[in-house]
Short mmCIF file of C-alpha atoms in Angstrom, two decimals:
data_model
loop_
_atom_site.label_atom_id
_atom_site.label_comp_id
_atom_site.label_asym_id
_atom_site.label_seq_id
_atom_site.Cartn_x
_atom_site.Cartn_y
_atom_site.Cartn_z
CA MET A 152 140.63 79.58 21.07
CA PRO A 153 142.67 82.58 22.19
CA ILE A 154 146.25 82.85 20.93
CA LEU A 155 149.40 83.41 23.02
CA SER A 156 151.63 84.59 20.35
CA ASP A 157 151.53 88.28 21.36
CA GLN A 158 153.11 87.51 24.71
CA PHE A 159 156.88 87.52 24.88
CA ALA A 160 157.65 86.45 28.48
CA PHE A 161 157.34 82.92 29.77
CA ARG A 162 157.42 81.25 26.32
CA PRO A 163 160.06 79.94 23.87
CA THR A 164 161.68 82.73 21.66
CA GLY A 165 159.95 85.30 24.18
CA SER A 166 163.17 86.80 25.68
CA THR A 167 163.56 90.39 26.46
CA THR A 168 165.83 90.75 23.44
CA ALA A 169 162.90 89.55 21.12
CA ALA A 170 160.47 91.96 22.89
CA LEU A 171 162.85 94.83 22.34
CA VAL A 172 163.46 94.00 18.73
CA TYR A 173 159.61 93.80 18.15
CA VAL A 174 159.15 97.22 19.73
CA LEU A 175 161.99 98.95 17.81
CA HIS A 176 161.02 97.24 14.49
CA HIS A 177 157.39 98.54 14.61
CA ILE A 178 158.56 102.03 15.78
CA THR A 179 161.18 102.45 13.05
CA ARG A 180 158.77 100.94 10.42
CA MET A 181 156.13 103.26 11.31
CA LEU A 182 158.50 106.31 11.25
CA GLU A 183 159.04 105.51 7.54
CA ASP A 184 155.54 107.04 6.90
CA ASN A 185 154.90 109.17 10.00
CA ALA A 186 156.59 112.09 11.61
CA TYR A 187 156.21 110.47 15.01
CA VAL A 188 155.06 107.57 16.97
CA ARG A 189 153.48 107.85 20.32
CA CYS A 190 154.57 105.09 22.80
CA LEU A 191 152.81 104.31 26.19
CA PHE A 192 154.73 102.20 28.59
CA ILE A 193 152.01 100.74 30.90
CA ASP A 194 152.64 99.41 34.26
CA TYR A 195 150.41 97.52 36.68
CA SER A 196 150.46 97.47 40.45
CA ARG A 197 151.16 93.82 41.63
CA ALA A 198 149.58 92.26 38.63
CA PHE A 199 150.61 88.71 39.50
CA ASP A 200 149.36 89.00 43.02
CA THR A 201 145.91 90.26 42.00
CA ILE A 202 144.86 87.77 39.45
CA ASN A 203 141.21 86.82 40.19
CA HIS A 204 140.81 83.04 40.32
CA ASP A 205 137.25 83.02 39.09
CA LEU A 206 138.05 85.11 36.03
CA LEU A 207 141.14 82.96 35.40
CA ILE A 208 139.04 79.76 35.43
CA ARG A 209 136.55 81.34 33.01
CA LYS A 210 139.37 82.11 30.66
CA LEU A 211 140.81 78.62 30.94
CA ILE A 212 137.28 77.21 30.01
CA SER A 213 137.29 79.52 26.99
CA PHE A 214 140.51 77.86 25.81
CA GLU A 215 138.42 74.65 25.28
CA LEU A 216 140.86 72.60 27.42
CA PRO A 217 139.73 69.26 28.76
CA SER A 218 137.53 69.70 31.76
CA SER A 219 140.04 67.55 33.91
CA VAL A 220 142.79 70.09 33.24
CA VAL A 221 140.65 72.97 34.27
CA ARG A 222 139.61 71.16 37.41
CA TRP A 223 143.22 70.35 38.20
CA VAL A 224 144.26 74.08 37.89
CA ALA A 225 141.23 75.06 40.02
CA ASN A 226 142.29 72.60 42.62
CA PHE A 227 145.93 73.96 42.44
CA LEU A 228 144.72 77.51 43.13
CA THR A 229 142.24 76.84 45.84
CA GLY A 230 142.73 75.87 49.47
CA ARG A 231 145.80 77.94 50.02
CA THR A 232 146.34 80.28 53.01
CA GLN A 233 148.87 82.79 54.08
CA ALA A 234 150.01 84.63 57.15
CA VAL A 235 152.39 87.45 57.98
CA SER A 236 155.30 87.29 60.45
CA SER A 237 156.58 90.42 62.01
CA ASP A 238 158.80 90.84 65.08
CA GLY A 239 158.45 87.20 65.89
CA LYS A 240 154.67 87.24 65.85
CA LEU A 241 152.55 85.41 63.36
CA SER A 242 149.20 86.66 62.15
CA SER A 243 146.16 84.47 61.65
CA TRP A 244 145.92 82.34 58.63
CA LEU A 245 143.64 83.77 55.81
CA PRO A 246 142.53 82.10 52.54
CA ILE A 247 144.22 83.11 49.24
CA THR A 248 141.50 84.15 46.71
CA GLN A 249 143.81 85.71 44.06
CA SER A 250 147.36 85.50 42.61
CA ILE A 251 148.88 82.83 40.40
CA VAL A 252 151.18 81.37 43.05
CA GLN A 253 154.50 82.97 41.97
CA GLY A 254 157.45 80.62 41.87
CA SER A 255 155.38 77.78 40.74
CA SER A 256 156.06 76.20 37.26
CA ILE A 257 152.45 76.82 36.03
CA GLY A 258 152.11 80.33 37.39
CA PRO A 259 153.66 82.15 34.45
CA LEU A 260 151.55 80.29 31.89
CA LEU A 261 148.42 81.19 33.88
CA TYR A 262 149.29 84.82 33.61
CA ILE A 263 149.73 84.61 29.96
CA ILE A 264 146.35 82.94 29.54
CA PHE A 265 144.74 85.58 31.80
CA ALA A 266 146.13 88.43 29.63
CA SER A 267 145.54 86.65 26.35
CA ASP A 268 142.33 88.50 25.72
CA LEU A 269 143.67 92.01 25.86
CA LYS A 270 143.69 93.25 22.22
CA LEU A 271 143.93 96.63 20.57
CA LEU A 272 140.98 98.28 18.77
CA SER A 273 143.07 99.03 15.63
CA THR A 274 145.21 96.87 13.49
CA ILE A 275 147.44 99.98 12.63
CA ASN A 276 148.50 100.17 16.35
CA PHE A 277 150.67 97.64 18.20
CA LEU A 278 150.91 96.29 21.54
CA CYS A 279 154.00 94.47 23.00
CA LYS A 280 153.18 92.28 26.10
CA TYR A 281 156.07 91.25 28.25
CA ALA A 282 154.74 89.67 31.54
CA ASP A 283 152.77 92.44 33.14
CA ASP A 284 154.57 95.24 31.12
CA LYS A 285 152.55 96.56 28.26
CA THR A 286 153.97 98.81 25.51
CA LEU A 287 151.37 100.52 23.31
CA MET A 288 152.63 101.93 19.94
CA VAL A 289 150.49 104.33 18.03
CA PRO A 290 151.78 106.28 14.81
CA GLU A 291 150.94 109.74 13.88
CA ASN A 292 148.48 108.45 11.12
CA THR A 293 146.11 106.11 12.80
CA ASN A 294 142.31 105.51 12.88
CA ILE A 295 142.22 104.88 16.64
CA SER A 296 144.01 107.43 18.89
CA LEU A 297 146.46 106.54 21.72
CA GLU A 298 143.83 107.95 24.09
CA ASP A 299 141.04 105.68 22.83
CA GLU A 300 143.35 102.61 22.83
CA PHE A 301 144.47 103.44 26.47
CA ARG A 302 140.81 103.89 27.53
CA HIS A 303 140.07 100.52 26.10
CA ILE A 304 142.92 98.96 27.94
CA MET A 305 141.76 100.66 31.20
CA GLN A 306 138.40 99.27 30.67
CA TRP A 307 139.78 95.66 30.09
CA SER A 308 141.96 96.21 33.30
CA ALA A 309 138.88 97.23 35.42
CA GLN A 310 136.84 94.36 34.02
CA ASN A 311 139.66 91.98 35.01
CA LYS A 312 140.26 93.66 38.35
CA LEU A 313 143.76 94.75 37.80
CA THR A 314 145.03 98.10 38.93
CA LEU A 315 147.10 100.38 36.65
CA ASN A 316 150.00 102.26 38.17
CA PHE A 317 149.68 105.73 36.72
CA THR A 318 152.87 106.99 38.50
CA LYS A 319 155.08 104.47 36.62
CA THR A 320 153.17 104.59 33.33
CA LYS A 321 154.92 107.02 30.93
CA GLU A 322 154.51 108.31 27.37
CA MET A 323 157.23 108.93 24.92
CA ILE A 324 157.30 110.47 21.45
CA PHE A 325 159.68 108.61 19.10
CA HIS A 326 160.71 110.69 16.11
CA ARG A 327 163.66 110.90 13.62
CA PRO A 328 166.82 112.66 14.87
CA GLY A 329 166.99 116.29 14.06
CA PRO A 330 164.64 119.31 14.65
CA CYS A 331 161.09 118.39 15.51
CA ARG A 332 158.70 119.98 13.02
CA PHE A 333 155.38 118.45 13.99
CA ILE A 334 152.78 119.12 16.64
CA VAL A 335 151.78 116.22 18.92
CA PRO A 336 148.66 116.12 21.16
CA PRO A 337 149.00 116.55 24.82
CA PRO A 338 149.83 113.37 26.87
CA PRO A 339 146.88 111.35 28.32
CA VAL A 340 145.57 112.94 31.55
CA GLY A 341 147.67 111.95 34.58
CA ILE A 342 150.47 110.52 32.36
CA GLU A 343 153.92 111.98 32.31
CA ARG A 344 155.72 112.43 28.98
CA VAL A 345 159.41 111.64 29.01
CA ILE A 346 162.30 111.67 26.45
CA SER A 347 163.92 108.68 27.94
CA PHE A 348 162.56 105.39 29.36
CA LYS A 349 164.16 102.12 30.62
CA LEU A 350 162.42 99.32 28.89
CA LEU A 351 163.27 95.68 29.84
CA GLY A 352 166.76 96.86 30.97
CA VAL A 353 167.54 99.09 27.94
CA TYR A 354 167.32 102.90 27.98
CA LEU A 355 165.47 104.05 25.11
CA ALA A 356 165.50 107.64 23.85
CA SER A 357 162.87 109.57 21.88
CA THR A 358 165.33 110.08 18.93
CA LEU A 359 166.27 106.29 19.04
CA SER A 360 169.79 107.23 20.06
CA MET A 361 171.57 104.64 22.27
CA GLU A 362 173.73 107.26 23.97
CA ASN A 363 171.96 107.16 27.28
CA HIS A 364 172.08 103.38 27.41
CA VAL A 365 175.80 103.25 26.52
CA ASN A 366 176.59 105.96 29.13
#
């Protein structure tokens, strides 16, 4: 049965604070033996609205849940319709074939289950999941590069019919304060490299300084 312990959102002890502690703990720990840590902040386009129902049901079945529970969830997701109202005019009603029904009590849990089988290729690298935000951490000395891990994540996303938002996906190189005396590979193609990034409401800097956030 897949585990849900690597997801911080929508579960007990899964606060933004816990996720930030997890990210900073692994980055600082890796910096003890590495000159730098490459961090990729991955963003999806409308992830909750594009969850495929058929794929979700298959994953529920893989959890070895009672068949009655799986049928109940399938019934909950099907038979829904939506329309658009604009300038006092209402469009025709169309069936909803994807999404986890945001605002429902079970929706967040269904998203956690849907993303539960996203795993990294290497045990040296780390991935922090907070809802649809993914933070990939790869140290200087690793057996699987950030590019290969990101390619694996893109393949998983394509297989699960999720769209990556390359405009909002950023890379940052964490290192100790002081002069940088190392050479890092270029950023992944199409990804901007930044020196500061707002993660879960906190501004992180490449030197781990909190000055930007305090200001």
